[in-house]
Amino acid sequence: MSVTALTPGETQLTIQTGGITKTVPVTVYPAGLYPILDDQLPYSNNGVTFTRGSTPGSVHVKGTATKWASISVNITLQAGEYTLACKGANNWDYGVQVAIPGDSANNLKAPSDTQPVTGTLAAGKYYCELFVNENRTVDLDLTPTLTKNN
C-alpha cells in the first residue's frame, strides 16, 4: 500500500474491512532524495547538538559552533539536474550542501531559506551535510530536501 500526502508530519490512517476498523499512526516524510538523519541523532560536534526536529525529516540544531560543526551522510546519485532546498537555512551561516569531496564542479551548496540552489550533477557518491559555520549561534530546525528535476 502507498500513501501520498502533501504536508510532512504526524497523522493517522483508518483502515476498515468488514466490521473491523483500525486506526494506524502514520509519519509523512518530506518528498525527495535527501536522507532522513534520524538514525544518527542525537549527535554533537564542535559545540552544536543535532537532534530530531519538530517535523519529520527536520533536524533541530542548537549551540554555538566553536569550529565548523556538521553532520553528514553519503548517498549515490544518478547524473541529472537537481534542486537543493533547506527550510530554515541561512546560506553559509547554517544550512546544507551536497557535494563530491574534492570536486568543485559537482556540488550544490548553501541555499537560503527562500532561495533553493539548482544545478547539474554527475553520477557519483556524494555527501549530504547539515552545517553550522564557526562562531554562529543557532537554535532552530533545518529541513533539507533534494529533488531530481529530470
mmCIF file with all atom_site columns, C-alpha atoms in Angstrom:
data_model
loop_
_atom_site.group_PDB
_atom_site.id
_atom_site.type_symbol
_atom_site.label_atom_id
_atom_site.label_alt_id
_atom_site.label_comp_id
_atom_site.label_asym_id
_atom_site.label_entity_id
_atom_site.label_seq_id
_atom_site.pdbx_PDB_ins_code
_atom_site.Cartn_x
_atom_site.Cartn_y
_atom_site.Cartn_z
_atom_site.occupancy
_atom_site.B_iso_or_equiv
_atom_site.pdbx_formal_charge
_atom_site.auth_seq_id
_atom_site.auth_comp_id
_atom_site.auth_asym_id
_atom_site.auth_atom_id
_atom_site.pdbx_PDB_model_num
ATOM 1   C CA . MET A 1 1   ? 0.000   0.000  0.000   1.00 0.00 ? 1   MET A CA 1
ATOM 2   C CA . SER A 1 2   ? 1.208   3.514  -0.737  1.00 0.00 ? 2   SER A CA 1
ATOM 3   C CA . VAL A 1 3   ? 0.004   6.716  0.864   1.00 0.00 ? 3   VAL A CA 1
ATOM 4   C CA . THR A 1 4   ? 0.821   10.124 -0.576  1.00 0.00 ? 4   THR A CA 1
ATOM 5   C CA . ALA A 1 5   ? 0.437   13.347 1.382   1.00 0.00 ? 5   ALA A CA 1
ATOM 6   C CA . LEU A 1 6   ? 1.369   16.944 0.723   1.00 0.00 ? 6   LEU A CA 1
ATOM 7   C CA . THR A 1 7   ? 2.412   18.008 4.203   1.00 0.00 ? 7   THR A CA 1
ATOM 8   C CA . PRO A 1 8   ? 5.097   16.284 6.298   1.00 0.00 ? 8   PRO A CA 1
ATOM 9   C CA . GLY A 1 9   ? 4.030   15.486 9.842   1.00 0.00 ? 9   GLY A CA 1
ATOM 10  C CA . GLU A 1 10  ? 2.174   13.031 12.013  1.00 0.00 ? 10  GLU A CA 1
ATOM 11  C CA . THR A 1 11  ? -1.291  11.841 11.014  1.00 0.00 ? 11  THR A CA 1
ATOM 12  C CA . GLN A 1 12  ? -3.374  8.691  11.099  1.00 0.00 ? 12  GLN A CA 1
ATOM 13  C CA . LEU A 1 13  ? -4.827  6.271  8.611   1.00 0.00 ? 13  LEU A CA 1
ATOM 14  C CA . THR A 1 14  ? -8.125  4.485  9.240   1.00 0.00 ? 14  THR A CA 1
ATOM 15  C CA . ILE A 1 15  ? -8.483  1.049  7.669   1.00 0.00 ? 15  ILE A CA 1
ATOM 16  C CA . GLN A 1 16  ? -11.854 -0.669 7.525   1.00 0.00 ? 16  GLN A CA 1
ATOM 17  C CA . THR A 1 17  ? -12.683 -4.187 6.406   1.00 0.00 ? 17  THR A CA 1
ATOM 18  C CA . GLY A 1 18  ? -15.936 -5.927 7.156   1.00 0.00 ? 18  GLY A CA 1
ATOM 19  C CA . GLY A 1 19  ? -16.879 -4.992 10.704  1.00 0.00 ? 19  GLY A CA 1
ATOM 20  C CA . ILE A 1 20  ? -13.310 -4.238 11.798  1.00 0.00 ? 20  ILE A CA 1
ATOM 21  C CA . THR A 1 21  ? -11.911 -0.711 11.864  1.00 0.00 ? 21  THR A CA 1
ATOM 22  C CA . LYS A 1 22  ? -8.311  0.081  12.832  1.00 0.00 ? 22  LYS A CA 1
ATOM 23  C CA . THR A 1 23  ? -6.591  3.447  13.081  1.00 0.00 ? 23  THR A CA 1
ATOM 24  C CA . VAL A 1 24  ? -2.851  3.390  12.464  1.00 0.00 ? 24  VAL A CA 1
ATOM 25  C CA . PRO A 1 25  ? -0.423  6.253  13.196  1.00 0.00 ? 25  PRO A CA 1
ATOM 26  C CA . VAL A 1 26  ? 1.457   7.432  10.088  1.00 0.00 ? 26  VAL A CA 1
ATOM 27  C CA . THR A 1 27  ? 4.539   9.637  9.726   1.00 0.00 ? 27  THR A CA 1
ATOM 28  C CA . VAL A 1 28  ? 4.746   11.564 6.440   1.00 0.00 ? 28  VAL A CA 1
ATOM 29  C CA . TYR A 1 29  ? 8.345   12.444 5.483   1.00 0.00 ? 29  TYR A CA 1
ATOM 30  C CA . PRO A 1 30  ? 9.340   15.188 3.036   1.00 0.00 ? 30  PRO A CA 1
ATOM 31  C CA . ALA A 1 31  ? 9.487   14.066 -0.582  1.00 0.00 ? 31  ALA A CA 1
ATOM 32  C CA . GLY A 1 32  ? 12.875  13.846 -2.188  1.00 0.00 ? 32  GLY A CA 1
ATOM 33  C CA . LEU A 1 33  ? 16.284  12.244 -2.072  1.00 0.00 ? 33  LEU A CA 1
ATOM 34  C CA . TYR A 1 34  ? 17.868  13.925 0.961   1.00 0.00 ? 34  TYR A CA 1
ATOM 35  C CA . PRO A 1 35  ? 18.403  11.189 3.547   1.00 0.00 ? 35  PRO A CA 1
ATOM 36  C CA . ILE A 1 36  ? 16.463  11.225 6.815   1.00 0.00 ? 36  ILE A CA 1
ATOM 37  C CA . LEU A 1 37  ? 19.114  11.533 9.557   1.00 0.00 ? 37  LEU A CA 1
ATOM 38  C CA . ASP A 1 38  ? 17.023  10.227 12.483  1.00 0.00 ? 38  ASP A CA 1
ATOM 39  C CA . ASP A 1 39  ? 19.193  7.117  13.000  1.00 0.00 ? 39  ASP A CA 1
ATOM 40  C CA . GLN A 1 40  ? 22.276  9.336  13.559  1.00 0.00 ? 40  GLN A CA 1
ATOM 41  C CA . LEU A 1 41  ? 20.593  11.608 16.092  1.00 0.00 ? 41  LEU A CA 1
ATOM 42  C CA . PRO A 1 42  ? 21.288  12.945 18.644  1.00 0.00 ? 42  PRO A CA 1
ATOM 43  C CA . TYR A 1 43  ? 24.789  13.988 17.584  1.00 0.00 ? 43  TYR A CA 1
ATOM 44  C CA . SER A 1 44  ? 27.109  16.717 18.888  1.00 0.00 ? 44  SER A CA 1
ATOM 45  C CA . ASN A 1 45  ? 30.005  18.323 17.021  1.00 0.00 ? 45  ASN A CA 1
ATOM 46  C CA . ASN A 1 46  ? 32.109  21.395 17.889  1.00 0.00 ? 46  ASN A CA 1
ATOM 47  C CA . GLY A 1 47  ? 29.603  22.923 20.309  1.00 0.00 ? 47  GLY A CA 1
ATOM 48  C CA . VAL A 1 48  ? 26.455  22.188 18.293  1.00 0.00 ? 48  VAL A CA 1
ATOM 49  C CA . THR A 1 49  ? 23.920  19.447 19.025  1.00 0.00 ? 49  THR A CA 1
ATOM 50  C CA . PHE A 1 50  ? 21.809  17.943 16.233  1.00 0.00 ? 50  PHE A CA 1
ATOM 51  C CA . THR A 1 51  ? 18.523  16.283 17.328  1.00 0.00 ? 51  THR A CA 1
ATOM 52  C CA . ARG A 1 52  ? 15.212  15.352 15.701  1.00 0.00 ? 52  ARG A CA 1
ATOM 53  C CA . GLY A 1 53  ? 13.313  18.420 14.599  1.00 0.00 ? 53  GLY A CA 1
ATOM 54  C CA . SER A 1 54  ? 9.678   19.288 15.151  1.00 0.00 ? 54  SER A CA 1
ATOM 55  C CA . THR A 1 55  ? 8.554   17.829 11.795  1.00 0.00 ? 55  THR A CA 1
ATOM 56  C CA . PRO A 1 56  ? 9.578   14.573 10.080  1.00 0.00 ? 56  PRO A CA 1
ATOM 57  C CA . GLY A 1 57  ? 12.809  14.982 8.120   1.00 0.00 ? 57  GLY A CA 1
ATOM 58  C CA . SER A 1 58  ? 13.861  18.101 10.016  1.00 0.00 ? 58  SER A CA 1
ATOM 59  C CA . VAL A 1 59  ? 16.865  18.366 12.325  1.00 0.00 ? 59  VAL A CA 1
ATOM 60  C CA . HIS A 1 60  ? 16.941  20.682 15.340  1.00 0.00 ? 60  HIS A CA 1
ATOM 61  C CA . VAL A 1 61  ? 20.303  22.429 15.528  1.00 0.00 ? 61  VAL A CA 1
ATOM 62  C CA . LYS A 1 62  ? 21.322  24.115 18.786  1.00 0.00 ? 62  LYS A CA 1
ATOM 63  C CA . GLY A 1 63  ? 24.504  25.652 20.173  1.00 0.00 ? 63  GLY A CA 1
ATOM 64  C CA . THR A 1 64  ? 27.432  27.889 19.274  1.00 0.00 ? 64  THR A CA 1
ATOM 65  C CA . ALA A 1 65  ? 29.917  26.419 16.806  1.00 0.00 ? 65  ALA A CA 1
ATOM 66  C CA . THR A 1 66  ? 33.500  26.574 18.105  1.00 0.00 ? 66  THR A CA 1
ATOM 67  C CA . LYS A 1 67  ? 34.619  25.400 14.637  1.00 0.00 ? 67  LYS A CA 1
ATOM 68  C CA . TRP A 1 68  ? 32.714  24.191 11.554  1.00 0.00 ? 68  TRP A CA 1
ATOM 69  C CA . ALA A 1 69  ? 30.043  21.865 13.017  1.00 0.00 ? 69  ALA A CA 1
ATOM 70  C CA . SER A 1 70  ? 28.265  19.330 10.842  1.00 0.00 ? 70  SER A CA 1
ATOM 71  C CA . ILE A 1 71  ? 26.506  16.021 10.450  1.00 0.00 ? 71  ILE A CA 1
ATOM 72  C CA . SER A 1 72  ? 26.660  14.172 7.134   1.00 0.00 ? 72  SER A CA 1
ATOM 73  C CA . VAL A 1 73  ? 25.714  11.009 5.300   1.00 0.00 ? 73  VAL A CA 1
ATOM 74  C CA . ASN A 1 74  ? 26.730  9.602  1.902   1.00 0.00 ? 74  ASN A CA 1
ATOM 75  C CA . ILE A 1 75  ? 24.337  8.900  -0.975  1.00 0.00 ? 75  ILE A CA 1
ATOM 76  C CA . THR A 1 76  ? 24.748  7.804  -4.592  1.00 0.00 ? 76  THR A CA 1
ATOM 77  C CA . LEU A 1 77  ? 23.124  9.981  -7.251  1.00 0.00 ? 77  LEU A CA 1
ATOM 78  C CA . GLN A 1 78  ? 22.487  9.471  -10.950 1.00 0.00 ? 78  GLN A CA 1
ATOM 79  C CA . ALA A 1 79  ? 23.569  12.168 -13.396 1.00 0.00 ? 79  ALA A CA 1
ATOM 80  C CA . GLY A 1 80  ? 21.000  14.913 -13.867 1.00 0.00 ? 80  GLY A CA 1
ATOM 81  C CA . GLU A 1 81  ? 19.671  18.259 -12.752 1.00 0.00 ? 81  GLU A CA 1
ATOM 82  C CA . TYR A 1 82  ? 18.891  18.573 -9.034  1.00 0.00 ? 82  TYR A CA 1
ATOM 83  C CA . THR A 1 83  ? 17.449  21.187 -6.698  1.00 0.00 ? 83  THR A CA 1
ATOM 84  C CA . LEU A 1 84  ? 18.642  21.509 -3.107  1.00 0.00 ? 84  LEU A CA 1
ATOM 85  C CA . ALA A 1 85  ? 16.489  23.456 -0.658  1.00 0.00 ? 85  ALA A CA 1
ATOM 86  C CA . CYS A 1 86  ? 16.561  23.866 3.101   1.00 0.00 ? 86  CYS A CA 1
ATOM 87  C CA . LYS A 1 87  ? 13.816  25.414 5.182   1.00 0.00 ? 87  LYS A CA 1
ATOM 88  C CA . GLY A 1 88  ? 15.481  27.469 7.931   1.00 0.00 ? 88  GLY A CA 1
ATOM 89  C CA . ALA A 1 89  ? 18.873  27.772 6.185   1.00 0.00 ? 89  ALA A CA 1
ATOM 90  C CA . ASN A 1 90  ? 20.919  30.972 6.010   1.00 0.00 ? 90  ASN A CA 1
ATOM 91  C CA . ASN A 1 91  ? 23.466  30.486 3.223   1.00 0.00 ? 91  ASN A CA 1
ATOM 92  C CA . TRP A 1 92  ? 26.935  29.866 4.733   1.00 0.00 ? 92  TRP A CA 1
ATOM 93  C CA . ASP A 1 93  ? 25.946  30.723 8.343   1.00 0.00 ? 93  ASP A CA 1
ATOM 94  C CA . TYR A 1 94  ? 23.989  27.477 8.766   1.00 0.00 ? 94  TYR A CA 1
ATOM 95  C CA . GLY A 1 95  ? 22.400  25.173 6.242   1.00 0.00 ? 95  GLY A CA 1
ATOM 96  C CA . VAL A 1 96  ? 23.065  22.307 3.869   1.00 0.00 ? 96  VAL A CA 1
ATOM 97  C CA . GLN A 1 97  ? 25.273  21.167 0.999   1.00 0.00 ? 97  GLN A CA 1
ATOM 98  C CA . VAL A 1 98  ? 25.553  18.147 -1.293  1.00 0.00 ? 98  VAL A CA 1
ATOM 99  C CA . ALA A 1 99  ? 28.966  17.547 -2.861  1.00 0.00 ? 99  ALA A CA 1
ATOM 100 C CA . ILE A 1 100 ? 31.595  15.081 -4.032  1.00 0.00 ? 100 ILE A CA 1
ATOM 101 C CA . PRO A 1 101 ? 34.608  15.553 -1.731  1.00 0.00 ? 101 PRO A CA 1
ATOM 102 C CA . GLY A 1 102 ? 37.353  17.493 -3.525  1.00 0.00 ? 102 GLY A CA 1
ATOM 103 C CA . ASP A 1 103 ? 35.275  18.103 -6.671  1.00 0.00 ? 103 ASP A CA 1
ATOM 104 C CA . SER A 1 104 ? 34.459  21.792 -7.075  1.00 0.00 ? 104 SER A CA 1
ATOM 105 C CA . ALA A 1 105 ? 32.297  21.194 -10.170 1.00 0.00 ? 105 ALA A CA 1
ATOM 106 C CA . ASN A 1 106 ? 29.802  18.678 -8.771  1.00 0.00 ? 106 ASN A CA 1
ATOM 107 C CA . ASN A 1 107 ? 28.069  20.283 -5.824  1.00 0.00 ? 107 ASN A CA 1
ATOM 108 C CA . LEU A 1 108 ? 25.008  22.148 -4.648  1.00 0.00 ? 108 LEU A CA 1
ATOM 109 C CA . LYS A 1 109 ? 25.845  24.409 -1.735  1.00 0.00 ? 109 LYS A CA 1
ATOM 110 C CA . ALA A 1 110 ? 24.310  26.743 0.811   1.00 0.00 ? 110 ALA A CA 1
ATOM 111 C CA . PRO A 1 111 ? 20.784  27.604 -0.287  1.00 0.00 ? 111 PRO A CA 1
ATOM 112 C CA . SER A 1 112 ? 18.960  30.135 1.858   1.00 0.00 ? 112 SER A CA 1
ATOM 113 C CA . ASP A 1 113 ? 15.542  29.557 3.380   1.00 0.00 ? 113 ASP A CA 1
ATOM 114 C CA . THR A 1 114 ? 13.804  31.102 0.349   1.00 0.00 ? 114 THR A CA 1
ATOM 115 C CA . GLN A 1 115 ? 16.389  30.520 -2.415  1.00 0.00 ? 115 GLN A CA 1
ATOM 116 C CA . PRO A 1 116 ? 16.906  26.881 -3.482  1.00 0.00 ? 116 PRO A CA 1
ATOM 117 C CA . VAL A 1 117 ? 20.028  26.005 -5.476  1.00 0.00 ? 117 VAL A CA 1
ATOM 118 C CA . THR A 1 118 ? 19.683  24.133 -8.801  1.00 0.00 ? 118 THR A CA 1
ATOM 119 C CA . GLY A 1 119 ? 22.479  22.543 -10.815 1.00 0.00 ? 119 GLY A CA 1
ATOM 120 C CA . THR A 1 120 ? 23.605  19.609 -12.923 1.00 0.00 ? 120 THR A CA 1
ATOM 121 C CA . LEU A 1 121 ? 25.442  16.833 -11.109 1.00 0.00 ? 121 LEU A CA 1
ATOM 122 C CA . ALA A 1 122 ? 27.458  13.922 -12.481 1.00 0.00 ? 122 ALA A CA 1
ATOM 123 C CA . ALA A 1 123 ? 26.685  10.393 -11.350 1.00 0.00 ? 123 ALA A CA 1
ATOM 124 C CA . GLY A 1 124 ? 28.617  9.524  -8.219  1.00 0.00 ? 124 GLY A CA 1
ATOM 125 C CA . LYS A 1 125 ? 28.850  9.224  -4.459  1.00 0.00 ? 125 LYS A CA 1
ATOM 126 C CA . TYR A 1 126 ? 28.000  12.479 -2.678  1.00 0.00 ? 126 TYR A CA 1
ATOM 127 C CA . TYR A 1 127 ? 27.988  13.587 0.924   1.00 0.00 ? 127 TYR A CA 1
ATOM 128 C CA . CYS A 1 128 ? 24.924  15.381 2.258   1.00 0.00 ? 128 CYS A CA 1
ATOM 129 C CA . GLU A 1 129 ? 25.880  17.732 5.082   1.00 0.00 ? 129 GLU A CA 1
ATOM 130 C CA . LEU A 1 130 ? 23.965  19.930 7.508   1.00 0.00 ? 130 LEU A CA 1
ATOM 131 C CA . PHE A 1 131 ? 26.338  22.515 8.956   1.00 0.00 ? 131 PHE A CA 1
ATOM 132 C CA . VAL A 1 132 ? 26.824  25.499 11.244  1.00 0.00 ? 132 VAL A CA 1
ATOM 133 C CA . ASN A 1 133 ? 29.723  27.824 10.458  1.00 0.00 ? 133 ASN A CA 1
ATOM 134 C CA . GLU A 1 134 ? 32.274  28.796 13.108  1.00 0.00 ? 134 GLU A CA 1
ATOM 135 C CA . ASN A 1 135 ? 31.135  31.304 15.776  1.00 0.00 ? 135 ASN A CA 1
ATOM 136 C CA . ARG A 1 136 ? 27.464  31.088 14.742  1.00 0.00 ? 136 ARG A CA 1
ATOM 137 C CA . THR A 1 137 ? 24.823  30.530 17.424  1.00 0.00 ? 137 THR A CA 1
ATOM 138 C CA . VAL A 1 138 ? 21.702  28.608 16.429  1.00 0.00 ? 138 VAL A CA 1
ATOM 139 C CA . ASP A 1 139 ? 18.522  27.199 17.950  1.00 0.00 ? 139 ASP A CA 1
ATOM 140 C CA . LEU A 1 140 ? 16.320  26.200 15.016  1.00 0.00 ? 140 LEU A CA 1
ATOM 141 C CA . ASP A 1 141 ? 15.059  23.438 12.746  1.00 0.00 ? 141 ASP A CA 1
ATOM 142 C CA . LEU A 1 142 ? 16.649  22.779 9.353   1.00 0.00 ? 142 LEU A CA 1
ATOM 143 C CA . THR A 1 143 ? 14.575  20.793 6.837   1.00 0.00 ? 143 THR A CA 1
ATOM 144 C CA . PRO A 1 144 ? 16.669  19.812 3.796   1.00 0.00 ? 144 PRO A CA 1
ATOM 145 C CA . THR A 1 145 ? 15.199  18.488 0.547   1.00 0.00 ? 145 THR A CA 1
ATOM 146 C CA . LEU A 1 146 ? 16.938  17.261 -2.595  1.00 0.00 ? 146 LEU A CA 1
ATOM 147 C CA . THR A 1 147 ? 14.911  16.576 -5.734  1.00 0.00 ? 147 THR A CA 1
ATOM 148 C CA . LYS A 1 148 ? 15.879  15.316 -9.191  1.00 0.00 ? 148 LYS A CA 1
ATOM 149 C CA . ASN A 1 149 ? 14.413  17.560 -11.885 1.00 0.00 ? 149 ASN A CA 1
ATOM 150 C CA . ASN A 1 150 ? 14.967  15.315 -14.923 1.00 0.00 ? 150 ASN A CA 1
#
